[in-house]
Amino acid sequence: MTLETLYNLIDQKKDEFIALLAKAVAIPSVSADANLRPKVYEMADFVVDEFTKLGAKMEKRDIGFHEMDGQKVPLPPIVLGQYGSDPSKKTVLIYNHFDVQPASKSDGWSTEPFKLEVDNKDRMIARGVTDDKGPLIGWMSAVQAYQECGLDFPVNLLMCFEGMEEYGSEGLDDLIRAEAQKYFAKADCVCISDTYWLGTKKPVLTYGLRGVSYFSMTVEGPAADLHSGVFGGTVHEPMTDLIAVMSSLVKPNGEILIPGIMDEVAELTSEEDRLYDTIDYEMSDLKNATGADISIYSDTKRTLQHRWRYPTLSLHGIEGAFSGSGAKTVIPAKVNGKFSIRTVPNMEPETVRKLVQDHVEKVFSALGSKNKLTFHALHAGAWWSSSPNHWHYDVGSRATERVFGVKPDFVREGGSIPVTVTFEHALNRNVLLLPMGRGDDGAHSINEKLDLDNFMKGIKLFCTYVHELALEQQ
Amino acid sequence: MTLETLYNLIDQKKDEFIALLAKAVAIPSVSADANLRPKVYEMADFVVDEFTKLGAKMEKRDIGFHEMDGQKVPLPPIVLGQYGSDPSKKTVLIYNHFDVQPASKSDGWSTEPFKLEVDNKDRMIARGVTDDKGPLIGWMSAVQAYQECGLDFPVNLLMCFEGMEEYGSEGLDDLIRAEAQKYFAKADCVCISDTYWLGTKKPVLTYGLRGVSYFSMTVEGPAADLHSGVFGGTVHEPMTDLIAVMSSLVKPNGEILIPGIMDEVAELTSEEDRLYDTIDYEMSDLKNATGADISIYSDTKRTLQHRWRYPTLSLHGIEGAFSGSGAKTVIPAKVNGKFSIRTVPNMEPETVRKLVQDHVEKVFSALGSKNKLTFHALHAGAWWSSSPNHWHYDVGSRATERVFGVKPDFVREGGSIPVTVTFEHALNRNVLLLPMGRGDDGAHSINEKLDLDNFMKGIKLFCTYVHELALEQQ
Ligand SMILES: [Zn+2]
Ligand SMILES: [Zn+2]
Ligand SMILES: [Zn+2]
Ligand SMILES: [Zn+2]
């Protein structure tokens, strides 16, 4: 039987696949570090070379320059690829990123971050091993597995790999839109492996992401910082005004105080509510992840609903106020308070912006201050929500059950992956978020890991996913 | 007549006195810059040498080491001096500081900051020219003037000059207390020239200073910063809690919201209220000083009362929150909010601390957050208030009227000069704050200046002050 043959071969090739991943993580392709930018180019070449060896047609797309630390720096190319073009087969577009977060031993890593080590719990440890080089090498390995078993790859693959994901994905959206009806025209669906299981035991499929709208407001008055001894008590102080406005946005229990915001939130249907009943998550998972018992809700259902399907407002900080250690008695002349709202269906960014701005300006005006407030809407990334009932999710679910022996949980994520929305809108195709790693992999932390079991089962999952995709009658 | 002789000689010596001040400001005795510490020692030697030439007995007191930028650095010596010891004469102790604030051309100075320049409005421009080298050279010049006129100096001078005023006056309080009954034992009164006129036209005597109590509060929860997408809405966020507490301290109109604080404030008597009627100050002075029309009160009387004789609370900033530019979606794990209260008679630091702490802890507790708040009382400097009716102030007033042809305004300051309180408490002697410069001298700003007219009249004022002091029948 096809899949058993593949699974057996994959098990035999374990050391070879690990070695390929080790080669990939040995290239410190940190997109946020201008000095390491050549390593991102090197990583693009690595990806092109490996897929070319497998018979894919690869190309690098130059997307120009960007400004970094005051210098004009070339952006890493976006790597496009095509493996197979049989018109009788389905075509799936896969996306991964080949850049990684910064890492250095001095941050507290217990191993060299760019040298893959397998520890005594069978965890592979290195920067990028789970985010996102593991899944990327997973796809190479899946293609190789089909070839070495002498099996025809059951679908056509289109590929879109970027090297700037950890630094803002500059240039990616434009390219996707430009190629939607060209390079990507034949895609029947999109598969992204850049998310994680919710916990550590049960596989998941992700069908929703929150958006984020980022705001700031500047309060300014005096021409320069003032001495609080000389001017305190006689002038309107920008910090006092700003703190008053910031305190009007959200309650310590998380309740958003901006009138109208909650009216924009889609009602929780009983069907959706039931999805939360069986999800593998415990309150101790939250406590372990945050390192403290600071949960607002006492049950997992409300906790997950507030993480995934309700909006939330976080106050991030203030620019321009005294932020050092010690005791400085300054009246800051100009302060900029920053906050963001995680958005969910059916909140429209422009409606949110208007509600927030109206509220902020009304509250400030009621203070009766002579200072000046300026409201800024910095950026807005849209939420994304798919249906767990879509055929593409059926395919993902069947493939997952086949490999793991258990149906995946259907989950959402509280954070944003903007490229998901871009693909869906530009191509008008369903996007499946199919994870490889676990919830405790520590993608952006020290000692990032990927369990060997997840890597091996992940390769099998990709093989099974394309197998099931081919069988699906659409 | 004695004073006319002195005044004429001072006018003739103008260029010589300016040259001496130019020599003093050419030594960049910046106490806050470890690299310039040798210049502070050099400045101490300069003071010792110049007063020794005039016949005073000078000595440098070693006061040990302190920690600076992680290094053990020797503190500049405190310079003590004695000029005359005639038991039939009164003895006045004068205090000045010979260190200065940092300054560099790149800050925006229109001249070299450590090179004295006289501009076309007869203003001397250089770092330290008004704070506090002008008054220090003023005293040297006053002694020299008596000598060159062949006049006996009418009082004995005791001197206490420090080189750490702009960096916390470390070691000074201990020395004053230790010498109160020894080196300073004979002092009948203390005269400090380290304040300024309120405005630019009318001389003042300063009879009160506010104190300052500095507080901070730490709110902490998660073990590390959290991703607001993943955890926003499910955990108690330290910033939300802190902003709620900070907003409960003071209203945008300056009203302190901490229960009980205003009960500690001495009532305004009608006699004191009347003192404010004639003070040379206009609302445009506040506007010019702050560079914006941000006054809380529309009249000078309430403005000055809130600057000098009522407490005020300023929010300075937050340590640990996002304070950079750009848009970071972090939930800070531990934030420390900082604020201070300017205190006035009869607020006791310990009472203030207790009222503030009780309020903060009560407000935080009512939030129902699972985060932890820790309250910190960082330091408390006492307010100081003298009587404008004291004989010493009479002397100062007569001297001022004689030189300027107008009675000085009796004013207070909103800021703190802790050494004033130390001298008064340790010596149990009246302290007179006798300014040389104007309110717009820009002591800690770029282009610090001292009007030539204030310098010359200041030297005459010091000569007249000691003259009047000798005549005073006590
Ligand atoms: Zn990623
Ligand atoms: Zn990432
Ligand atoms: Zn000073
Ligand atoms: Zn100063």
PDB file of C-alpha atoms in Angstrom, chain A residues 180-409:
ATOM      1  CA  ALA A 180      -1.898  35.694  -8.601  1.00  0.00           C
ATOM      2  CA  GLN A 181      -3.140  35.331 -12.176  1.00  0.00           C
ATOM      3  CA  LYS A 182       0.267  34.331 -13.560  1.00  0.00           C
ATOM      4  CA  TYR A 183       2.729  32.141 -11.672  1.00  0.00           C
ATOM      5  CA  PHE A 184       0.130  31.123  -9.066  1.00  0.00           C
ATOM      6  CA  ALA A 185      -2.824  30.949 -11.493  1.00  0.00           C
ATOM      7  CA  LYS A 186      -3.145  27.162 -11.458  1.00  0.00           C
ATOM      8  CA  ALA A 187      -3.206  26.782  -7.646  1.00  0.00           C
ATOM      9  CA  ASP A 188      -6.313  24.994  -6.379  1.00  0.00           C
ATOM     10  CA  CYS A 189      -5.487  25.668  -2.768  1.00  0.00           C
ATOM     11  CA  VAL A 190      -2.728  27.011  -0.501  1.00  0.00           C
ATOM     12  CA  CYS A 191      -0.968  25.174   2.319  1.00  0.00           C
ATOM     13  CA  ILE A 192       1.101  27.042   4.905  1.00  0.00           C
ATOM     14  CA  SER A 193       3.201  25.292   7.533  1.00  0.00           C
ATOM     15  CA  ASP A 194       4.205  28.075   9.903  1.00  0.00           C
ATOM     16  CA  THR A 195       1.946  27.509  12.911  1.00  0.00           C
ATOM     17  CA  TYR A 196       2.075  25.093  15.854  1.00  0.00           C
ATOM     18  CA  TRP A 197      -0.071  22.718  17.789  1.00  0.00           C
ATOM     19  CA  LEU A 198      -1.911  24.344  20.652  1.00  0.00           C
ATOM     20  CA  GLY A 199      -0.398  21.945  23.170  1.00  0.00           C
ATOM     21  CA  THR A 200       2.145  19.166  23.049  1.00  0.00           C
ATOM     22  CA  LYS A 201       0.092  16.028  22.466  1.00  0.00           C
ATOM     23  CA  LYS A 202      -2.636  16.539  19.921  1.00  0.00           C
ATOM     24  CA  PRO A 203      -2.275  17.712  16.307  1.00  0.00           C
ATOM     25  CA  VAL A 204      -4.375  20.659  15.169  1.00  0.00           C
ATOM     26  CA  LEU A 205      -5.556  22.433  12.066  1.00  0.00           C
ATOM     27  CA  THR A 206      -5.769  26.207  12.322  1.00  0.00           C
ATOM     28  CA  TYR A 207      -8.827  27.822  10.778  1.00  0.00           C
ATOM     29  CA  GLY A 208      -8.670  31.350  12.144  1.00  0.00           C
ATOM     30  CA  LEU A 209      -6.266  34.160  13.016  1.00  0.00           C
ATOM     31  CA  ARG A 210      -6.883  37.459  14.742  1.00  0.00           C
ATOM     32  CA  GLY A 211      -5.987  40.675  12.997  1.00  0.00           C
ATOM     33  CA  VAL A 212      -4.223  43.572  14.650  1.00  0.00           C
ATOM     34  CA  SER A 213      -4.852  47.299  14.492  1.00  0.00           C
ATOM     35  CA  TYR A 214      -2.037  49.343  15.993  1.00  0.00           C
ATOM     36  CA  PHE A 215      -2.637  52.858  17.297  1.00  0.00           C
ATOM     37  CA  SER A 216      -0.719  55.565  19.051  1.00  0.00           C
ATOM     38  CA  MET A 217      -1.516  58.995  20.340  1.00  0.00           C
ATOM     39  CA  THR A 218       0.828  61.862  20.910  1.00  0.00           C
ATOM     40  CA  VAL A 219       0.165  64.403  23.638  1.00  0.00           C
ATOM     41  CA  GLU A 220       2.378  67.457  23.488  1.00  0.00           C
ATOM     42  CA  GLY A 221       2.439  70.830  25.164  1.00  0.00           C
ATOM     43  CA  PRO A 222       5.620  72.589  26.247  1.00  0.00           C
ATOM     44  CA  ALA A 223       8.355  73.308  23.719  1.00  0.00           C
ATOM     45  CA  ALA A 224      10.843  71.215  25.723  1.00  0.00           C
ATOM     46  CA  ASP A 225      10.913  68.982  28.788  1.00  0.00           C
ATOM     47  CA  LEU A 226      10.152  70.958  31.936  1.00  0.00           C
ATOM     48  CA  HIS A 227      11.452  70.859  35.504  1.00  0.00           C
ATOM     49  CA  SER A 228       8.648  69.455  37.650  1.00  0.00           C
ATOM     50  CA  GLY A 229       9.719  71.612  40.600  1.00  0.00           C
ATOM     51  CA  VAL A 230       9.428  74.822  38.648  1.00  0.00           C
ATOM     52  CA  PHE A 231       6.397  74.060  36.477  1.00  0.00           C
ATOM     53  CA  GLY A 232       4.593  71.227  38.235  1.00  0.00           C
ATOM     54  CA  GLY A 233       1.109  72.320  39.290  1.00  0.00           C
ATOM     55  CA  THR A 234       0.911  75.318  36.972  1.00  0.00           C
ATOM     56  CA  VAL A 235       0.793  73.747  33.506  1.00  0.00           C
ATOM     57  CA  HIS A 236      -1.087  70.900  31.877  1.00  0.00           C
ATOM     58  CA  GLU A 237       1.315  67.967  31.825  1.00  0.00           C
ATOM     59  CA  PRO A 238       1.248  65.739  28.712  1.00  0.00           C
ATOM     60  CA  MET A 239       1.905  62.569  30.756  1.00  0.00           C
ATOM     61  CA  THR A 240      -1.067  63.202  33.042  1.00  0.00           C
ATOM     62  CA  ASP A 241      -3.331  63.664  30.030  1.00  0.00           C
ATOM     63  CA  LEU A 242      -1.967  60.617  28.230  1.00  0.00           C
ATOM     64  CA  ILE A 243      -2.312  58.337  31.253  1.00  0.00           C
ATOM     65  CA  ALA A 244      -5.905  59.520  31.685  1.00  0.00           C
ATOM     66  CA  VAL A 245      -6.696  58.652  28.058  1.00  0.00           C
ATOM     67  CA  MET A 246      -4.836  55.321  28.179  1.00  0.00           C
ATOM     68  CA  SER A 247      -6.734  54.315  31.312  1.00  0.00           C
ATOM     69  CA  SER A 248     -10.023  54.838  29.449  1.00  0.00           C
ATOM     70  CA  LEU A 249      -9.307  52.125  26.870  1.00  0.00           C
ATOM     71  CA  VAL A 250      -9.379  48.831  28.729  1.00  0.00           C
ATOM     72  CA  LYS A 251     -10.209  47.499  32.178  1.00  0.00           C
ATOM     73  CA  PRO A 252      -7.782  45.344  34.157  1.00  0.00           C
ATOM     74  CA  ASN A 253     -10.123  42.393  33.530  1.00  0.00           C
ATOM     75  CA  GLY A 254      -9.562  42.795  29.795  1.00  0.00           C
ATOM     76  CA  GLU A 255     -12.888  44.441  29.019  1.00  0.00           C
ATOM     77  CA  ILE A 256     -12.520  46.947  26.166  1.00  0.00           C
ATOM     78  CA  LEU A 257     -14.056  50.275  27.170  1.00  0.00           C
ATOM     79  CA  ILE A 258     -14.331  51.822  23.702  1.00  0.00           C
ATOM     80  CA  PRO A 259     -18.038  52.186  22.905  1.00  0.00           C
ATOM     81  CA  GLY A 260     -19.202  50.193  19.880  1.00  0.00           C
ATOM     82  CA  ILE A 261     -16.202  47.880  19.562  1.00  0.00           C
ATOM     83  CA  MET A 262     -17.984  44.794  20.911  1.00  0.00           C
ATOM     84  CA  ASP A 263     -20.955  45.433  18.585  1.00  0.00           C
ATOM     85  CA  GLU A 264     -18.674  44.562  15.664  1.00  0.00           C
ATOM     86  CA  VAL A 265     -17.856  41.103  16.976  1.00  0.00           C
ATOM     87  CA  ALA A 266     -19.605  38.135  15.342  1.00  0.00           C
ATOM     88  CA  GLU A 267     -21.897  36.331  17.742  1.00  0.00           C
ATOM     89  CA  LEU A 268     -20.741  33.011  19.082  1.00  0.00           C
ATOM     90  CA  THR A 269     -22.946  30.322  17.563  1.00  0.00           C
ATOM     91  CA  SER A 270     -23.686  27.200  19.542  1.00  0.00           C
ATOM     92  CA  GLU A 271     -21.968  25.174  16.801  1.00  0.00           C
ATOM     93  CA  GLU A 272     -18.789  27.215  17.196  1.00  0.00           C
ATOM     94  CA  ASP A 273     -19.085  27.107  20.973  1.00  0.00           C
ATOM     95  CA  ARG A 274     -19.179  23.286  20.874  1.00  0.00           C
ATOM     96  CA  LEU A 275     -15.861  23.196  18.980  1.00  0.00           C
ATOM     97  CA  TYR A 276     -14.220  24.407  22.201  1.00  0.00           C
ATOM     98  CA  ASP A 277     -15.556  21.520  24.302  1.00  0.00           C
ATOM     99  CA  THR A 278     -13.104  18.905  23.081  1.00  0.00           C
ATOM    100  CA  ILE A 279      -9.968  20.959  22.555  1.00  0.00           C
ATOM    101  CA  ASP A 280      -6.912  19.523  24.235  1.00  0.00           C
ATOM    102  CA  TYR A 281      -5.951  22.422  26.509  1.00  0.00           C
ATOM    103  CA  GLU A 282      -5.707  22.853  30.258  1.00  0.00           C
ATOM    104  CA  MET A 283      -5.422  25.901  32.495  1.00  0.00           C
ATOM    105  CA  SER A 284      -2.015  24.617  33.554  1.00  0.00           C
ATOM    106  CA  ASP A 285      -0.867  25.052  29.918  1.00  0.00           C
ATOM    107  CA  LEU A 286      -1.515  28.785  30.233  1.00  0.00           C
ATOM    108  CA  LYS A 287       0.223  28.918  33.585  1.00  0.00           C
ATOM    109  CA  ASN A 288       3.246  27.074  32.184  1.00  0.00           C
ATOM    110  CA  ALA A 289       3.415  29.296  29.130  1.00  0.00           C
ATOM    111  CA  THR A 290       3.283  32.579  31.089  1.00  0.00           C
ATOM    112  CA  GLY A 291       5.200  31.377  34.118  1.00  0.00           C
ATOM    113  CA  ALA A 292       2.576  32.731  36.516  1.00  0.00           C
ATOM    114  CA  ASP A 293      -0.983  32.246  37.646  1.00  0.00           C
ATOM    115  CA  ILE A 294      -2.401  35.376  36.026  1.00  0.00           C
ATOM    116  CA  SER A 295      -5.348  34.015  34.030  1.00  0.00           C
ATOM    117  CA  ILE A 296      -8.393  36.252  33.792  1.00  0.00           C
ATOM    118  CA  TYR A 297     -10.775  33.288  33.335  1.00  0.00           C
ATOM    119  CA  SER A 298     -10.832  30.119  35.373  1.00  0.00           C
ATOM    120  CA  ASP A 299     -11.902  27.775  32.566  1.00  0.00           C
ATOM    121  CA  THR A 300     -10.279  26.800  29.255  1.00  0.00           C
ATOM    122  CA  LYS A 301     -13.356  27.513  27.167  1.00  0.00           C
ATOM    123  CA  ARG A 302     -13.556  31.226  27.987  1.00  0.00           C
ATOM    124  CA  THR A 303      -9.760  31.467  27.968  1.00  0.00           C
ATOM    125  CA  LEU A 304      -9.497  30.081  24.428  1.00  0.00           C
ATOM    126  CA  GLN A 305     -12.454  32.091  23.183  1.00  0.00           C
ATOM    127  CA  HIS A 306     -10.831  35.290  24.458  1.00  0.00           C
ATOM    128  CA  ARG A 307      -7.548  34.260  22.896  1.00  0.00           C
ATOM    129  CA  TRP A 308      -9.023  33.433  19.485  1.00  0.00           C
ATOM    130  CA  ARG A 309     -12.441  34.861  18.795  1.00  0.00           C
ATOM    131  CA  TYR A 310     -12.853  37.964  20.928  1.00  0.00           C
ATOM    132  CA  PRO A 311     -10.928  41.186  20.504  1.00  0.00           C
ATOM    133  CA  THR A 312      -8.448  42.368  23.074  1.00  0.00           C
ATOM    134  CA  LEU A 313      -6.609  45.615  23.727  1.00  0.00           C
ATOM    135  CA  SER A 314      -3.040  45.761  25.038  1.00  0.00           C
ATOM    136  CA  LEU A 315      -1.158  48.855  26.199  1.00  0.00           C
ATOM    137  CA  HIS A 316       2.417  48.461  24.986  1.00  0.00           C
ATOM    138  CA  GLY A 317       4.213  51.502  26.282  1.00  0.00           C
ATOM    139  CA  ILE A 318       5.016  55.172  26.024  1.00  0.00           C
ATOM    140  CA  GLU A 319       7.628  56.836  23.856  1.00  0.00           C
ATOM    141  CA  GLY A 320       9.107  60.093  25.115  1.00  0.00           C
ATOM    142  CA  ALA A 321       8.513  59.638  28.838  1.00  0.00           C
ATOM    143  CA  PHE A 322      11.279  58.879  31.312  1.00  0.00           C
ATOM    144  CA  SER A 323      11.982  55.173  30.822  1.00  0.00           C
ATOM    145  CA  GLY A 324      15.370  54.679  32.449  1.00  0.00           C
ATOM    146  CA  SER A 325      16.241  53.452  35.898  1.00  0.00           C
ATOM    147  CA  GLY A 326      16.603  55.882  38.770  1.00  0.00           C
ATOM    148  CA  ALA A 327      14.544  58.894  39.698  1.00  0.00           C
ATOM    149  CA  LYS A 328      14.318  61.751  37.212  1.00  0.00           C
ATOM    150  CA  THR A 329      11.932  64.591  38.028  1.00  0.00           C
ATOM    151  CA  VAL A 330      11.150  65.561  34.473  1.00  0.00           C
ATOM    152  CA  ILE A 331       7.861  66.719  32.962  1.00  0.00           C
ATOM    153  CA  PRO A 332       8.158  65.147  29.486  1.00  0.00           C
ATOM    154  CA  ALA A 333       7.181  67.626  26.759  1.00  0.00           C
ATOM    155  CA  LYS A 334       5.840  65.106  24.254  1.00  0.00           C
ATOM    156  CA  VAL A 335       4.683  61.583  24.948  1.00  0.00           C
ATOM    157  CA  ASN A 336       3.354  58.955  22.610  1.00  0.00           C
ATOM    158  CA  GLY A 337       1.196  56.175  24.042  1.00  0.00           C
ATOM    159  CA  LYS A 338       0.985  52.938  22.058  1.00  0.00           C
ATOM    160  CA  PHE A 339      -1.664  50.250  22.059  1.00  0.00           C
ATOM    161  CA  SER A 340      -3.124  47.676  19.736  1.00  0.00           C
ATOM    162  CA  ILE A 341      -6.376  45.834  19.326  1.00  0.00           C
ATOM    163  CA  ARG A 342      -6.465  42.218  18.199  1.00  0.00           C
ATOM    164  CA  THR A 343      -9.407  42.049  15.814  1.00  0.00           C
ATOM    165  CA  VAL A 344     -11.795  39.236  14.989  1.00  0.00           C
ATOM    166  CA  PRO A 345     -14.744  38.602  12.642  1.00  0.00           C
ATOM    167  CA  ASN A 346     -16.551  40.855  11.689  1.00  0.00           C
ATOM    168  CA  MET A 347     -14.529  43.891  12.775  1.00  0.00           C
ATOM    169  CA  GLU A 348     -13.624  46.096   9.817  1.00  0.00           C
ATOM    170  CA  PRO A 349     -10.289  47.931  10.285  1.00  0.00           C
ATOM    171  CA  GLU A 350     -11.762  51.254   9.203  1.00  0.00           C
ATOM    172  CA  THR A 351     -14.738  50.952  11.570  1.00  0.00           C
ATOM    173  CA  VAL A 352     -12.385  50.040  14.400  1.00  0.00           C
ATOM    174  CA  ARG A 353     -10.141  52.987  13.600  1.00  0.00           C
ATOM    175  CA  LYS A 354     -13.072  55.362  13.670  1.00  0.00           C
ATOM    176  CA  LEU A 355     -14.513  54.028  16.937  1.00  0.00           C
ATOM    177  CA  VAL A 356     -11.105  54.201  18.625  1.00  0.00           C
ATOM    178  CA  GLN A 357     -10.258  57.653  17.328  1.00  0.00           C
ATOM    179  CA  ASP A 358     -13.685  59.062  18.269  1.00  0.00           C
ATOM    180  CA  HIS A 359     -13.354  57.658  21.770  1.00  0.00           C
ATOM    181  CA  VAL A 360      -9.783  58.870  22.294  1.00  0.00           C
ATOM    182  CA  GLU A 361     -10.556  62.365  21.034  1.00  0.00           C
ATOM    183  CA  LYS A 362     -13.739  62.585  23.088  1.00  0.00           C
ATOM    184  CA  VAL A 363     -12.005  61.471  26.296  1.00  0.00           C
ATOM    185  CA  PHE A 364      -9.111  63.844  25.701  1.00  0.00           C
ATOM    186  CA  SER A 365     -11.427  66.729  24.961  1.00  0.00           C
ATOM    187  CA  ALA A 366     -13.305  66.093  28.222  1.00  0.00           C
ATOM    188  CA  LEU A 367     -10.029  66.490  30.161  1.00  0.00           C
ATOM    189  CA  GLY A 368     -10.061  70.203  29.434  1.00  0.00           C
ATOM    190  CA  SER A 369      -6.326  70.224  28.809  1.00  0.00           C
ATOM    191  CA  LYS A 370      -4.562  72.875  26.768  1.00  0.00           C
ATOM    192  CA  ASN A 371      -2.129  70.297  25.430  1.00  0.00           C
ATOM    193  CA  LYS A 372      -2.594  68.876  21.954  1.00  0.00           C
ATOM    194  CA  LEU A 373      -3.463  65.287  21.163  1.00  0.00           C
ATOM    195  CA  THR A 374      -2.767  63.681  17.801  1.00  0.00           C
ATOM    196  CA  PHE A 375      -4.176  60.261  17.033  1.00  0.00           C
ATOM    197  CA  HIS A 376      -2.298  57.862  14.755  1.00  0.00           C
ATOM    198  CA  ALA A 377      -3.549  54.649  13.129  1.00  0.00           C
ATOM    199  CA  LEU A 378      -0.187  52.938  12.478  1.00  0.00           C
ATOM    200  CA  HIS A 379      -1.173  49.790  10.677  1.00  0.00           C
ATOM    201  CA  ALA A 380      -4.012  47.322  10.436  1.00  0.00           C
ATOM    202  CA  GLY A 381      -3.681  43.653   9.536  1.00  0.00           C
ATOM    203  CA  ALA A 382      -6.945  41.875   8.864  1.00  0.00           C
ATOM    204  CA  TRP A 383      -8.209  38.876  10.801  1.00  0.00           C
ATOM    205  CA  TRP A 384      -8.644  35.656   8.879  1.00  0.00           C
ATOM    206  CA  SER A 385     -11.201  32.967   9.319  1.00  0.00           C
ATOM    207  CA  SER A 386     -11.804  29.853   7.301  1.00  0.00           C
ATOM    208  CA  SER A 387     -14.456  27.220   7.713  1.00  0.00           C
ATOM    209  CA  PRO A 388     -13.426  23.975   9.406  1.00  0.00           C
ATOM    210  CA  ASN A 389     -16.021  22.363   7.113  1.00  0.00           C
ATOM    211  CA  HIS A 390     -14.235  23.274   3.869  1.00  0.00           C
ATOM    212  CA  TRP A 391     -13.122  20.240   1.752  1.00  0.00           C
ATOM    213  CA  HIS A 392      -9.508  21.390   2.069  1.00  0.00           C
ATOM    214  CA  TYR A 393      -9.774  21.118   5.864  1.00  0.00           C
ATOM    215  CA  ASP A 394     -11.347  17.687   5.398  1.00  0.00           C
ATOM    216  CA  VAL A 395      -8.259  16.683   3.452  1.00  0.00           C
ATOM    217  CA  GLY A 396      -5.986  18.029   6.163  1.00  0.00           C
ATOM    218  CA  SER A 397      -8.039  16.305   8.828  1.00  0.00           C
ATOM    219  CA  ARG A 398      -8.002  12.911   7.120  1.00  0.00           C
ATOM    220  CA  ALA A 399      -4.249  13.160   6.519  1.00  0.00           C
ATOM    221  CA  THR A 400      -3.612  14.093  10.126  1.00  0.00           C
ATOM    222  CA  GLU A 401      -5.788  11.294  11.490  1.00  0.00           C
ATOM    223  CA  ARG A 402      -4.018   8.810   9.252  1.00  0.00           C
ATOM    224  CA  VAL A 403      -0.554   9.776  10.543  1.00  0.00           C
ATOM    225  CA  PHE A 404      -1.367  10.455  14.205  1.00  0.00           C
ATOM    226  CA  GLY A 405      -4.279   8.073  14.739  1.00  0.00           C
ATOM    227  CA  VAL A 406      -6.407  10.895  16.136  1.00  0.00           C
ATOM    228  CA  LYS A 407      -8.592  13.592  14.624  1.00  0.00           C
ATOM    229  CA  PRO A 408      -6.942  17.030  14.888  1.00  0.00           C
ATOM    230  CA  ASP A 409      -8.407  19.789  17.045  1.00  0.00           C
TER     231      ASP A 409
END
